[in-house]
mmCIF file of C-alpha atoms in Angstrom:
data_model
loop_
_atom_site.group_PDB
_atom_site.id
_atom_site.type_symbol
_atom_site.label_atom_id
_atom_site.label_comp_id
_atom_site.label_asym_id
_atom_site.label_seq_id
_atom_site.Cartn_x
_atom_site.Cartn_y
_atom_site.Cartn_z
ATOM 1 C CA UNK N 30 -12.874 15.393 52.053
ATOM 2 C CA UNK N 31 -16.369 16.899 52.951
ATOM 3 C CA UNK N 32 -17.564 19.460 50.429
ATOM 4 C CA UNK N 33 -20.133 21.681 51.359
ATOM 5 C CA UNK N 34 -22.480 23.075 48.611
ATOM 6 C CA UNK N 35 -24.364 26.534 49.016
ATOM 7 C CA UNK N 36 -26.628 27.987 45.856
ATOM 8 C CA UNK N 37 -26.465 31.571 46.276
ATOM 9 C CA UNK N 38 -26.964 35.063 44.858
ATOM 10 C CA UNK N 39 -24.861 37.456 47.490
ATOM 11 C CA UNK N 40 -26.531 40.747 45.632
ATOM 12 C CA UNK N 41 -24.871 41.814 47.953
ATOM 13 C CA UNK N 42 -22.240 39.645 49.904
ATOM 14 C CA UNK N 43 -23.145 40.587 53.859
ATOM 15 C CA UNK N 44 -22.590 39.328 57.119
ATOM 16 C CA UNK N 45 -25.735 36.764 57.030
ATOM 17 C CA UNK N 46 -23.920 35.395 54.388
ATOM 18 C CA UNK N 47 -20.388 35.285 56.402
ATOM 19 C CA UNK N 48 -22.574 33.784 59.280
ATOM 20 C CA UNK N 49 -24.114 30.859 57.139
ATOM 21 C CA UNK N 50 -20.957 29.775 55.479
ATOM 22 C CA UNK N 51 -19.409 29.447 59.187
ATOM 23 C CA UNK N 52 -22.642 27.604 60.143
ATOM 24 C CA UNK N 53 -22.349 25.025 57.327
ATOM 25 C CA UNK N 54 -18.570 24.590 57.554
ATOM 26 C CA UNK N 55 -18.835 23.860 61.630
ATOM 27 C CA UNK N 56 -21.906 21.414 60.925
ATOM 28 C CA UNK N 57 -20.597 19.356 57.626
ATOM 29 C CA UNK N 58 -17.060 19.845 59.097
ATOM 30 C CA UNK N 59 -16.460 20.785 55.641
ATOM 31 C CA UNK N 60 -13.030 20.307 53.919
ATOM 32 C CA UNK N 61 -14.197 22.922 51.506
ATOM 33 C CA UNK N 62 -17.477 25.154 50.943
ATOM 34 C CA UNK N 63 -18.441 25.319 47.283
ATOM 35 C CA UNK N 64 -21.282 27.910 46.049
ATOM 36 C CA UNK N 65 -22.942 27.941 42.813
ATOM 37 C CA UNK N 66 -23.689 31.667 42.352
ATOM 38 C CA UNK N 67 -25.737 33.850 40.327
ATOM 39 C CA UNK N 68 -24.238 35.420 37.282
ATOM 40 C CA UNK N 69 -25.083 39.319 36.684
ATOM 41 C CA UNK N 70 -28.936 39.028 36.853
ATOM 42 C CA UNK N 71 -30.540 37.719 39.491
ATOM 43 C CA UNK N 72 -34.312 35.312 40.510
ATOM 44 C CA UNK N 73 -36.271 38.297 41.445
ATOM 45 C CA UNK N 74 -36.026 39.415 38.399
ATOM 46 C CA UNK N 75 -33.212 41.966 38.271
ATOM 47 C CA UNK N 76 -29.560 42.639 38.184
ATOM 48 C CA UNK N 77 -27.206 42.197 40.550
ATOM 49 C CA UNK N 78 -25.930 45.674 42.570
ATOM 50 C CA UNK N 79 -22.615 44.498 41.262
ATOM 51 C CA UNK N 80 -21.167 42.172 39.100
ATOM 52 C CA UNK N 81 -20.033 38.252 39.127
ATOM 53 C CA UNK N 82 -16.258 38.551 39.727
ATOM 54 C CA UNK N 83 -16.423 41.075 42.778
ATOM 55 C CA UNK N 84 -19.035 39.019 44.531
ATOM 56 C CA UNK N 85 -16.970 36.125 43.783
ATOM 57 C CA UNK N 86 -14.233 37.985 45.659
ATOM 58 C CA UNK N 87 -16.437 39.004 48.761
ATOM 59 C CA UNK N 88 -17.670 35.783 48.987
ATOM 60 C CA UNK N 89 -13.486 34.290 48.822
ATOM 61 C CA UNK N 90 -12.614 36.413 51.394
ATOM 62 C CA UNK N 91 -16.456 35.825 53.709
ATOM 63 C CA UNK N 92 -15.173 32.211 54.180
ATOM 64 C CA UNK N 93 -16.056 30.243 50.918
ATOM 65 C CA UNK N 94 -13.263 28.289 48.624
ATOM 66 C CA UNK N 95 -14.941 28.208 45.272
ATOM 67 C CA UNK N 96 -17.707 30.155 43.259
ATOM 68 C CA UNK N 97 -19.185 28.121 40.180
ATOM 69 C CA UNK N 98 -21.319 30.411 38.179
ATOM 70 C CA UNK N 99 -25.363 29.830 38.129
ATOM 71 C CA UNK N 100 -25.903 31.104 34.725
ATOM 72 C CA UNK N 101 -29.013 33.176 33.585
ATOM 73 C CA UNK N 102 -31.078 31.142 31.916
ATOM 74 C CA UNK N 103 -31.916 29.443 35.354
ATOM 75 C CA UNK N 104 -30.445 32.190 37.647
ATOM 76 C CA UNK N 105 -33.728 34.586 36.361
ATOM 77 C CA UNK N 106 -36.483 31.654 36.471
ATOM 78 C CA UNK N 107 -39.209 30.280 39.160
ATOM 79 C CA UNK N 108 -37.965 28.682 42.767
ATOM 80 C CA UNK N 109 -37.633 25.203 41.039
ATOM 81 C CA UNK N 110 -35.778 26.374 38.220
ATOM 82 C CA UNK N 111 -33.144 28.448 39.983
ATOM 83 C CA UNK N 112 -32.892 25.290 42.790
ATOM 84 C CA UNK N 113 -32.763 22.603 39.672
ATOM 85 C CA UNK N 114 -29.488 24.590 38.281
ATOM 86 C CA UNK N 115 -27.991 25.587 41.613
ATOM 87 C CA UNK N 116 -27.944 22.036 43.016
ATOM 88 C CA UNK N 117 -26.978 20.223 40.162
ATOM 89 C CA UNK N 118 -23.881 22.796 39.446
ATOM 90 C CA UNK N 119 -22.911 21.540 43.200
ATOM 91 C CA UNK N 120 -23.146 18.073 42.600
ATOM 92 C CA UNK N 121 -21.088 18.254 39.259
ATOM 93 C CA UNK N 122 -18.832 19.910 41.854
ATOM 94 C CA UNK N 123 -18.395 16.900 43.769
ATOM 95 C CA UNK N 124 -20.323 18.123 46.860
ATOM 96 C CA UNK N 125 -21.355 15.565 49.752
ATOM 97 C CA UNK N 126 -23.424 18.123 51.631
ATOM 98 C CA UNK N 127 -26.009 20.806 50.489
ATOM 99 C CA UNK N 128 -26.254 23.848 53.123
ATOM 100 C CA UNK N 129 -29.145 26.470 52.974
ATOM 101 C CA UNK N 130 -30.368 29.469 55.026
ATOM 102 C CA UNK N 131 -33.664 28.842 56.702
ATOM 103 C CA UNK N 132 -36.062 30.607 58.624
ATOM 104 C CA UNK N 133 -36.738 27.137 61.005
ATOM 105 C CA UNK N 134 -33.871 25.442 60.694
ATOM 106 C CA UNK N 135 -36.003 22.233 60.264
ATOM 107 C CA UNK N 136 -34.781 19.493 57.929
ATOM 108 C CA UNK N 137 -37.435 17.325 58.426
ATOM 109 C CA UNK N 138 -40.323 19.401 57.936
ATOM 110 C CA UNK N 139 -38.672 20.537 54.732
ATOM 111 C CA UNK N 140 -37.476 17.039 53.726
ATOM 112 C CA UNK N 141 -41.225 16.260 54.387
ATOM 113 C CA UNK N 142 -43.025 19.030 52.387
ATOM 114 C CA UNK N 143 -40.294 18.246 49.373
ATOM 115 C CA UNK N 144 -41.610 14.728 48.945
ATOM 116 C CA UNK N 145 -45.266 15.507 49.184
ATOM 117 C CA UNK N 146 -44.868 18.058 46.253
ATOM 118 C CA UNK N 147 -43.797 15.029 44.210
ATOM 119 C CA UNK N 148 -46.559 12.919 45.222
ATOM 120 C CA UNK N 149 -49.156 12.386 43.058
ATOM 121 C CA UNK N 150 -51.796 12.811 45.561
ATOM 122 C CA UNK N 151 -50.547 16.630 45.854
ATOM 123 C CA UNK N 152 -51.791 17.663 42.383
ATOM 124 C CA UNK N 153 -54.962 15.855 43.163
ATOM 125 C CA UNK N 154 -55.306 18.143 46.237
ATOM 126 C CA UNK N 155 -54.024 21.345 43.953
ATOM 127 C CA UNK N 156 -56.518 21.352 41.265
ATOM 128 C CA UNK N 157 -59.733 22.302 43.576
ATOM 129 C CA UNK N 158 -57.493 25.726 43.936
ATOM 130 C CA UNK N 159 -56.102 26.492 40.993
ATOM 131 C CA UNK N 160 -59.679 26.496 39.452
ATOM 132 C CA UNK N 161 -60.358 29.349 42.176
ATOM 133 C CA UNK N 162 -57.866 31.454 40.491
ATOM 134 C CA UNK N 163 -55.657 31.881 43.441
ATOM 135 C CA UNK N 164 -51.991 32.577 42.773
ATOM 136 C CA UNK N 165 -50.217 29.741 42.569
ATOM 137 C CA UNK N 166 -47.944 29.658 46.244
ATOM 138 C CA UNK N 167 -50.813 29.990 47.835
ATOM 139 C CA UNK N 168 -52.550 27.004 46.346
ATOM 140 C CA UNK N 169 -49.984 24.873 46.378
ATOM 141 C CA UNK N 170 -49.656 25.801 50.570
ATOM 142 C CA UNK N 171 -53.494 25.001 50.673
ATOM 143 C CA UNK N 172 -53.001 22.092 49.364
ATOM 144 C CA UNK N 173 -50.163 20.881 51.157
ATOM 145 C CA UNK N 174 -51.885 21.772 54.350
ATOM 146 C CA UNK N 175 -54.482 19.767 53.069
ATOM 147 C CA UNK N 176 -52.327 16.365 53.057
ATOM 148 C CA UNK N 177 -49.890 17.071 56.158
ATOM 149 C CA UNK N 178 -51.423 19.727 58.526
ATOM 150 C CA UNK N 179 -50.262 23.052 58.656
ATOM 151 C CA UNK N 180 -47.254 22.894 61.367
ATOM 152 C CA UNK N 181 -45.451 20.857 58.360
ATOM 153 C CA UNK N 182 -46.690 23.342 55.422
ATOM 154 C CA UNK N 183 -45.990 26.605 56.864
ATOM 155 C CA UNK N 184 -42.844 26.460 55.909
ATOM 156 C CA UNK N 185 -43.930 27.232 52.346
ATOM 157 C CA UNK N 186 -44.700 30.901 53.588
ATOM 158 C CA UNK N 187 -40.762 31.574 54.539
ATOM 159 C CA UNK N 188 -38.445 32.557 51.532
ATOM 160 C CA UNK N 189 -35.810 30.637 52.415
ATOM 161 C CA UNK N 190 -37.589 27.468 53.322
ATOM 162 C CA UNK N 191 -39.651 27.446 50.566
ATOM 163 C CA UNK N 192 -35.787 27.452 48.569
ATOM 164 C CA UNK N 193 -34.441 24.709 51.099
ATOM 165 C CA UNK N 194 -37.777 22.477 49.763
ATOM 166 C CA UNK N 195 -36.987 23.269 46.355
ATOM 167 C CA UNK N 196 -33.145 22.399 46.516
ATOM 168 C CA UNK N 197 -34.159 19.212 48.205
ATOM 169 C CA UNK N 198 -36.245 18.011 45.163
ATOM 170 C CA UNK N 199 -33.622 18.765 42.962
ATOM 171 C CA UNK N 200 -31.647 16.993 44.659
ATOM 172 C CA UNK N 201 -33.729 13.894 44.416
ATOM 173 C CA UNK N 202 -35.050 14.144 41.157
ATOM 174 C CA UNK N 203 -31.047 14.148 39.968
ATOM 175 C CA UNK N 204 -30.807 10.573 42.025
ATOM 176 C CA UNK N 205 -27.917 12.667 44.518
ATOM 177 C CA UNK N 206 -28.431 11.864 48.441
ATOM 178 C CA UNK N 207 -26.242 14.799 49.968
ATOM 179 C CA UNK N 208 -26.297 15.550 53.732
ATOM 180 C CA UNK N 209 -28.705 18.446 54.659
ATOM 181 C CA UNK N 210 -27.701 21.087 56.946
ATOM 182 C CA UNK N 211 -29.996 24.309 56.892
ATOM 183 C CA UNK N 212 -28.735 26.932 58.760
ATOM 184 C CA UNK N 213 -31.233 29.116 60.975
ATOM 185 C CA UNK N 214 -31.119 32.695 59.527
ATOM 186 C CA UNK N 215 -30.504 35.699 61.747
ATOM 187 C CA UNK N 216 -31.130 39.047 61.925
ATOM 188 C CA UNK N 217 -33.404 40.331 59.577
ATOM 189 C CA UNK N 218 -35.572 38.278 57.142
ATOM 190 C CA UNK N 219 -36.217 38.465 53.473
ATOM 191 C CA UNK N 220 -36.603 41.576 52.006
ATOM 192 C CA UNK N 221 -36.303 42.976 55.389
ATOM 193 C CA UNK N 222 -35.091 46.330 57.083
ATOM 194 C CA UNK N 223 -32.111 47.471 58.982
ATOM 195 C CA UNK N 224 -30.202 45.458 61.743
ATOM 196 C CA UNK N 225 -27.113 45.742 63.966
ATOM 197 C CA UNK N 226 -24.629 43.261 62.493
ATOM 198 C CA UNK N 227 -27.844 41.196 60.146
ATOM 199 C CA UNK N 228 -29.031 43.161 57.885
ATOM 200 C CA UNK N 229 -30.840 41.878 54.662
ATOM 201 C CA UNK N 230 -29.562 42.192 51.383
ATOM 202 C CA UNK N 231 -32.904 44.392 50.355
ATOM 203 C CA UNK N 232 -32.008 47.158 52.802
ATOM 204 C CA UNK N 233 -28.252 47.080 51.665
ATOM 205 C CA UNK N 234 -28.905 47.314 48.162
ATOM 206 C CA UNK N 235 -31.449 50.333 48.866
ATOM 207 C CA UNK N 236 -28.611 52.031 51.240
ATOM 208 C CA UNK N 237 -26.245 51.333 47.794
ATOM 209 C CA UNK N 238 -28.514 53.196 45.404
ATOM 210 C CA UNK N 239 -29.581 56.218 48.212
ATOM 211 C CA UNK N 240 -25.470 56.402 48.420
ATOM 212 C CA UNK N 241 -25.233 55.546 51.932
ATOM 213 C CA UNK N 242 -23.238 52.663 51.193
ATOM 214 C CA UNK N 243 -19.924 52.762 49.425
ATOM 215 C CA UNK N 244 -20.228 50.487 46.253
ATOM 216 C CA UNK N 245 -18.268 50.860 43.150
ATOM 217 C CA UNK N 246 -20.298 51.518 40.188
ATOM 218 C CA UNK N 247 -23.455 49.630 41.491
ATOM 219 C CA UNK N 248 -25.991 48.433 38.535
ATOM 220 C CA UNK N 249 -30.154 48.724 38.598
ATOM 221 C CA UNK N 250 -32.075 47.757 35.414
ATOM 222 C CA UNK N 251 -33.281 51.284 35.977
ATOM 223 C CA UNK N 252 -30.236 53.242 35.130
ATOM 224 C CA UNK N 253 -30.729 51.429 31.775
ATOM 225 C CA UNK N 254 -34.686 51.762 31.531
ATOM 226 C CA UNK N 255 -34.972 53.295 28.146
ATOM 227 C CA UNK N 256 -32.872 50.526 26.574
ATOM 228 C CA UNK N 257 -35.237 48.159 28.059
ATOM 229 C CA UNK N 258 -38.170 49.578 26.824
ATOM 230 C CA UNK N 259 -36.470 49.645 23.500
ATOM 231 C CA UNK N 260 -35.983 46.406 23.503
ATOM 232 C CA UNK N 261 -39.629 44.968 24.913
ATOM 233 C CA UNK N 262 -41.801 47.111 22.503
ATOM 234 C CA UNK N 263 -39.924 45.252 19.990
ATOM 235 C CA UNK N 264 -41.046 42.082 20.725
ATOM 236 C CA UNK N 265 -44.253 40.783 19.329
ATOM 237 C CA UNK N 266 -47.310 38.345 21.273
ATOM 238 C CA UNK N 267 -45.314 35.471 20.125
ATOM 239 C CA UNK N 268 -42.161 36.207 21.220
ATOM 240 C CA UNK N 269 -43.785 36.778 25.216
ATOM 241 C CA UNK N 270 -45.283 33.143 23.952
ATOM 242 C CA UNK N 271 -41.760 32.131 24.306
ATOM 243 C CA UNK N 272 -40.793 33.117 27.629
ATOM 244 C CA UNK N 273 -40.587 30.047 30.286
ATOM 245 C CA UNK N 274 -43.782 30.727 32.640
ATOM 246 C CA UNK N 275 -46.114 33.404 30.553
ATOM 247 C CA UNK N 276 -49.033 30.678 30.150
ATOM 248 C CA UNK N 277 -52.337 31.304 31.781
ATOM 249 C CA UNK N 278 -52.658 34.561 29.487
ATOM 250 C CA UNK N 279 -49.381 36.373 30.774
ATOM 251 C CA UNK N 280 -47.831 36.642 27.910
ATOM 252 C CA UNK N 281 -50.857 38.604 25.973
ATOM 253 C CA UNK N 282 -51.196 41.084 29.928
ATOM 254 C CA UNK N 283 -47.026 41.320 29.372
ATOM 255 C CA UNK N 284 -47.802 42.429 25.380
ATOM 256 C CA UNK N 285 -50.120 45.058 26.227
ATOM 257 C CA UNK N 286 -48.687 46.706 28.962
ATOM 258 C CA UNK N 287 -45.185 46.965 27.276
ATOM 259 C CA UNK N 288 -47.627 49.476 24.991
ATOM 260 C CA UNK N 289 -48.818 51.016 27.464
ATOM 261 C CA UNK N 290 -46.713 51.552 30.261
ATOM 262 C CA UNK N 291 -43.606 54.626 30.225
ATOM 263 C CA UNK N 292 -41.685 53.155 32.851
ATOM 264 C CA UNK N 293 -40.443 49.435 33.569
ATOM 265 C CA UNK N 294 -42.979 49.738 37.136
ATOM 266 C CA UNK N 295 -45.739 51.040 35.359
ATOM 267 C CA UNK N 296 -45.590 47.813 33.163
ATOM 268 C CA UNK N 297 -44.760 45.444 35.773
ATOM 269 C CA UNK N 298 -47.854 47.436 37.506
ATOM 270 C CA UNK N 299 -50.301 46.967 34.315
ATOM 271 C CA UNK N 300 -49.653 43.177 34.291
ATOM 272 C CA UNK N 301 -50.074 42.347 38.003
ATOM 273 C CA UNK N 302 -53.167 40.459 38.926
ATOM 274 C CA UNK N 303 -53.391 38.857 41.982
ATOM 275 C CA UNK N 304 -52.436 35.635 39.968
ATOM 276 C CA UNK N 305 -49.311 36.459 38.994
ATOM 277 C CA UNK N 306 -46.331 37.073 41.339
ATOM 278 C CA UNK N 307 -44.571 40.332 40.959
ATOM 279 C CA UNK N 308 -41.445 37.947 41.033
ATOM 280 C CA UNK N 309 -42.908 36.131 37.712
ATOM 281 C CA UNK N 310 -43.927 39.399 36.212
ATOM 282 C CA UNK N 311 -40.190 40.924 36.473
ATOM 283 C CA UNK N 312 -38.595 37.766 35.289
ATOM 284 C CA UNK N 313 -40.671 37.458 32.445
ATOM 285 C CA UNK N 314 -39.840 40.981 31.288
ATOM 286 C CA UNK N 315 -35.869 40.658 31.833
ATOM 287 C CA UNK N 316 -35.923 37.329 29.519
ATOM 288 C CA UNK N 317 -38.038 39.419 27.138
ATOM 289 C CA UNK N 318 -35.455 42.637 27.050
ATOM 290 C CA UNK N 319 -32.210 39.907 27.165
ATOM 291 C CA UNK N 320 -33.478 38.150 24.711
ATOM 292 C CA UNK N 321 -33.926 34.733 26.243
ATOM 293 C CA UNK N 322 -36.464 31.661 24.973
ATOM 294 C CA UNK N 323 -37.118 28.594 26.696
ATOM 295 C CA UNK N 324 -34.807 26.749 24.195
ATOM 296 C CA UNK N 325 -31.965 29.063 25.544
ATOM 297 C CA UNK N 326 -31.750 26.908 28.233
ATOM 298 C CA UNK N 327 -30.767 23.351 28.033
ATOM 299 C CA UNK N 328 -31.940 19.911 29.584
ATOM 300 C CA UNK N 329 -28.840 19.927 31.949
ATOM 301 C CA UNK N 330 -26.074 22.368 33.129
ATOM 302 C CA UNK N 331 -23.046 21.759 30.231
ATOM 303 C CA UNK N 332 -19.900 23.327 32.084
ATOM 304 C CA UNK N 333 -18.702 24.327 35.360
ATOM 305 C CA UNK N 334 -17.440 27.886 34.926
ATOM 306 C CA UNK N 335 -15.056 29.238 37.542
ATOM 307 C CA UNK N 336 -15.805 32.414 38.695
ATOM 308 C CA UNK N 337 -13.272 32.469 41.730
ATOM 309 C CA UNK N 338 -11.304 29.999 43.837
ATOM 310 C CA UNK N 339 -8.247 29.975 46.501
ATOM 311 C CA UNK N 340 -6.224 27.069 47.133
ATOM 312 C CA UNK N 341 -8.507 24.538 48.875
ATOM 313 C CA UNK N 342 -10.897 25.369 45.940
ATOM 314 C CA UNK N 343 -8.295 24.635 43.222
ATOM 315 C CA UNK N 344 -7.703 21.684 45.498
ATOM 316 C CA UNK N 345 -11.540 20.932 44.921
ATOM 317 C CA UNK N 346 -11.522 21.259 41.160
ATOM 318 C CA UNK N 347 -7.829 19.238 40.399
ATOM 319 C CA UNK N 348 -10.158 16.356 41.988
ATOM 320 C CA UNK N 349 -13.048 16.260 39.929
ATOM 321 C CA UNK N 350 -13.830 13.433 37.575
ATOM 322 C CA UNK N 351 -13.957 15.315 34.282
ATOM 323 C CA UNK N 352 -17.292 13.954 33.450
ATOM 324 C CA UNK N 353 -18.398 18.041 33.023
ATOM 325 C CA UNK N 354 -16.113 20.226 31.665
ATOM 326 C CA UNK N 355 -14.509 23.378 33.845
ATOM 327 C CA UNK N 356 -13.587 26.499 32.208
ATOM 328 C CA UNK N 357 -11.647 28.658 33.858
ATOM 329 C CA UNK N 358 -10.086 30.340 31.062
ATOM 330 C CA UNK N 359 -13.096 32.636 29.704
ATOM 331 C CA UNK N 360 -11.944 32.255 26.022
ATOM 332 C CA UNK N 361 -12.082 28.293 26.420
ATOM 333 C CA UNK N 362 -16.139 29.307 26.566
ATOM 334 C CA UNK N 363 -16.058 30.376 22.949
ATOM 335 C CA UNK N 364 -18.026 28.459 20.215
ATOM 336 C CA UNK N 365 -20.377 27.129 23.715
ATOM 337 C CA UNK N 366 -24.035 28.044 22.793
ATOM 338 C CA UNK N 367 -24.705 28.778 26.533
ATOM 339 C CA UNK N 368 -21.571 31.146 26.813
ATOM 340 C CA UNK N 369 -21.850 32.980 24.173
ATOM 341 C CA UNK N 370 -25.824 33.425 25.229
ATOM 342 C CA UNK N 371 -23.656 34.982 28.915
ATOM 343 C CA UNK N 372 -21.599 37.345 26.723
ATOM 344 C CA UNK N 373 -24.421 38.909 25.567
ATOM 345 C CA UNK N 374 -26.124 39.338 29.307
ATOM 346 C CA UNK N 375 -22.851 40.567 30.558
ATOM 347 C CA UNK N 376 -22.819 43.146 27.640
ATOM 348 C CA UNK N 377 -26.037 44.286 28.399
ATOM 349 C CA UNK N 378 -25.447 44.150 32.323
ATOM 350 C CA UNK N 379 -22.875 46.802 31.360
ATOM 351 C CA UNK N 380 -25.141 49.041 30.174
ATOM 352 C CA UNK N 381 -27.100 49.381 33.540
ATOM 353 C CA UNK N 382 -24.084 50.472 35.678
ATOM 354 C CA UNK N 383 -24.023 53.639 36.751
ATOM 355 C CA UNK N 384 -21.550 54.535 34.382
ATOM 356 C CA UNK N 385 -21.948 52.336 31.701
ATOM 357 C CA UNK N 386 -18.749 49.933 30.891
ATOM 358 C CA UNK N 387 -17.023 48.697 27.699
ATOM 359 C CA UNK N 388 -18.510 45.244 26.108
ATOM 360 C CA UNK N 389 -16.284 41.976 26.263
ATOM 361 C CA UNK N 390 -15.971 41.992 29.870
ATOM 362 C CA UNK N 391 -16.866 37.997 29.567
ATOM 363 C CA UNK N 392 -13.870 37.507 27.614
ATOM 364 C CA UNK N 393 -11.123 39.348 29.078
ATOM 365 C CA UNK N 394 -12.034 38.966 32.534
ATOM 366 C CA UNK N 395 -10.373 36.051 34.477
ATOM 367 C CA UNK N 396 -11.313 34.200 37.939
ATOM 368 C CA UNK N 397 -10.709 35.866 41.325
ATOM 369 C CA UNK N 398 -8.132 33.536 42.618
ATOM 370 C CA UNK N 399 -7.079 33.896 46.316
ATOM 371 C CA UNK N 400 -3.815 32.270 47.117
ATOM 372 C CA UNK N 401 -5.242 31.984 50.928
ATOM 373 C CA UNK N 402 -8.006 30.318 52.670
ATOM 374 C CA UNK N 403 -10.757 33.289 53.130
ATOM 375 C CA UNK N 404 -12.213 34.194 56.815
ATOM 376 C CA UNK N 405 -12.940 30.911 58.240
ATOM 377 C CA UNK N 406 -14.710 31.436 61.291
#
């Protein structure tokens, strides 16, 4: 049976999403479509509009068959990170196929960039601008357009692209050969505005918070800003030290402008340099008010844990091999390192709901299971 793996995020679950899954399933002719999704916080930095289990759900009944959670610890962290975790959930999963949204739709060019950013003549051709200063996308795009031209190396200027690269040298770098089948996007782009049936999840999560769309007790870290604050100007130089990505001196700009800044864009505002990404920035400060170090995370992914499933996923998981474990009943996470590490994100999650909600929810609440196929169309 062909198994289709997506990484995703679906903050929120919209009809791009629907689209893609139908995309992947018609090209792979997929027996099933697995996704490896992001737990309660997010890569940009934030948390999701809602949480795990109901995205699970929309994404059951928008066509997939089984959502593996991408926890935190490389949910929150850089494009390689994020991809590392995603695709190696999928192929624990059993996946013969990885599926992506992208902005060409060109495999090649992306297969292409992905093995020049492992070649050793790329950080040759990176140093010249990194010594400039220059943030580091755009010296890395420099450089590639330095060894392949720039038709090949645009690419790394599209969001989704720039993923689809980063998925593919996970991919390799875990010795797993899956079939490739990016799917173009529609509609509108990252972080984009308003459109007829495509719009982006950006503009749907800003129509959830002005109210114009209908979502049940939506979170934002900024309904629980003071807590965060609370939190980060507890934390000393050496605990920013800590934090996966603060080299270069972020971690000392982080530590001063927790003491300065009232307001969690005022900080992110006082540490910005043209250097650092926003993206980095935000991360940097959610692992500092969650709590997280870089030994929070571990050398590989240690369970599969099921966050939804109908039949032709459960069909998916009675075939796997064992070789890493599955929980499906929370409670069977307890005494896990990693798990309990979740709890404590899912207890804080709570508190930036609109109306804040009781602690425990990662131990009482179970997997969405659908006892039909979703919307396969």
């Amino acid at each position: 049976m062909e198994i289709v793996g997506i990484v995703a995020e679906y903050n929120p679950f919209h009809n791009g999403h629907r689209h893609q899954i139908a995309q992947a399933r018609a090209l792979a002719g997929a027996g099933a479509v697995v996704c490896a999704m992001s737990g309660n916080f997010v890569q940009r930095g934030d948390c999701a509009v809602t949480d795990k289990w109901t995205r699970a759900r929309m994404a059951l009944e928008g066509g997939a068959d089984l959502i593996l959670e991408l926890p935190t610890v490389w949910a929150s962290s850089s494009a390689e990170t994020f991809a590392r975790g995603g695709v190696e959930i999928l192929q624990a999963a059993g996946a013969t196929a990885l599926s992506f949204g992208s902005e060409t739709g060109d495999g090649a060019a992306l297969e292409q960039v992905a093995q020049v950013l492992d070649d050793p003549a790329f950080s040759q051709a990176l140093q010249p601008f990194l010594s400039r200063g220059l943030p580091f996308a755009q010296c890395r795009h420099r450089a590639v357009q330095e060894l392949v031209g720039e038709e090949v190396a645009s690419c790394l200027g599209n969001a989704n692209d720039n993923l689809g690269v980063e998925y593919l040298r996970a991919a390799r770098r875990l010795g797993w050969s899956p079939k490739v089948y990016p799917v173009f996007r529609v509609g509108a782009g990252h972080d984009g505005g308003d459109h007829p049936q495509y719009p982006s999840a950006s503009h749907v999560r800003g129509e959830i918070r002005a109210g114009a769309v209908a979502m049940d007790n939506p979170a934002f870290l900024s309904y629980n800003q003071r807590g965060m604050l609370a939190r980060l100007r507890c934390l000393e130089l050496e605990d920013w030290e800590r934090i996966p990505d603060c080299g270069e001196g972020l971690a000392q700009r982080l530590y001063r402008a927790v003491r300065q800044g009232t307001s969690l864009e005022e900080i992110y505002d006082l540490a910005k340099t043209k250097r650092y990404a926003h993206a980095r920035i935000r991360r940097a400060v959610l692992w500092g008010a969650l709590g997280l170090r870089e030994q929070d995370r571990p050398a590989q992914v240690p369970y599969l844990r099921v966050l939804g499933a109908n039949q032709r996923g459960l069909g998916v998981l009675r075939n796997l091999d064992g070789s890493v474990p599955v929980i499906t009943k929370p409670t069977h996470g307890k005494g896990i390192p990693l798990m309990e590490l979740e709890a404590r994100c899912t207890d804080f999650y709570a508190l930036c709901r609109e109306t804040v909600t009781l602690c425990g929810a990662e131990w009482s609440t179970s997997p969405v299971i659908l006892q039909k196929s979703g919307n396969h169309v």
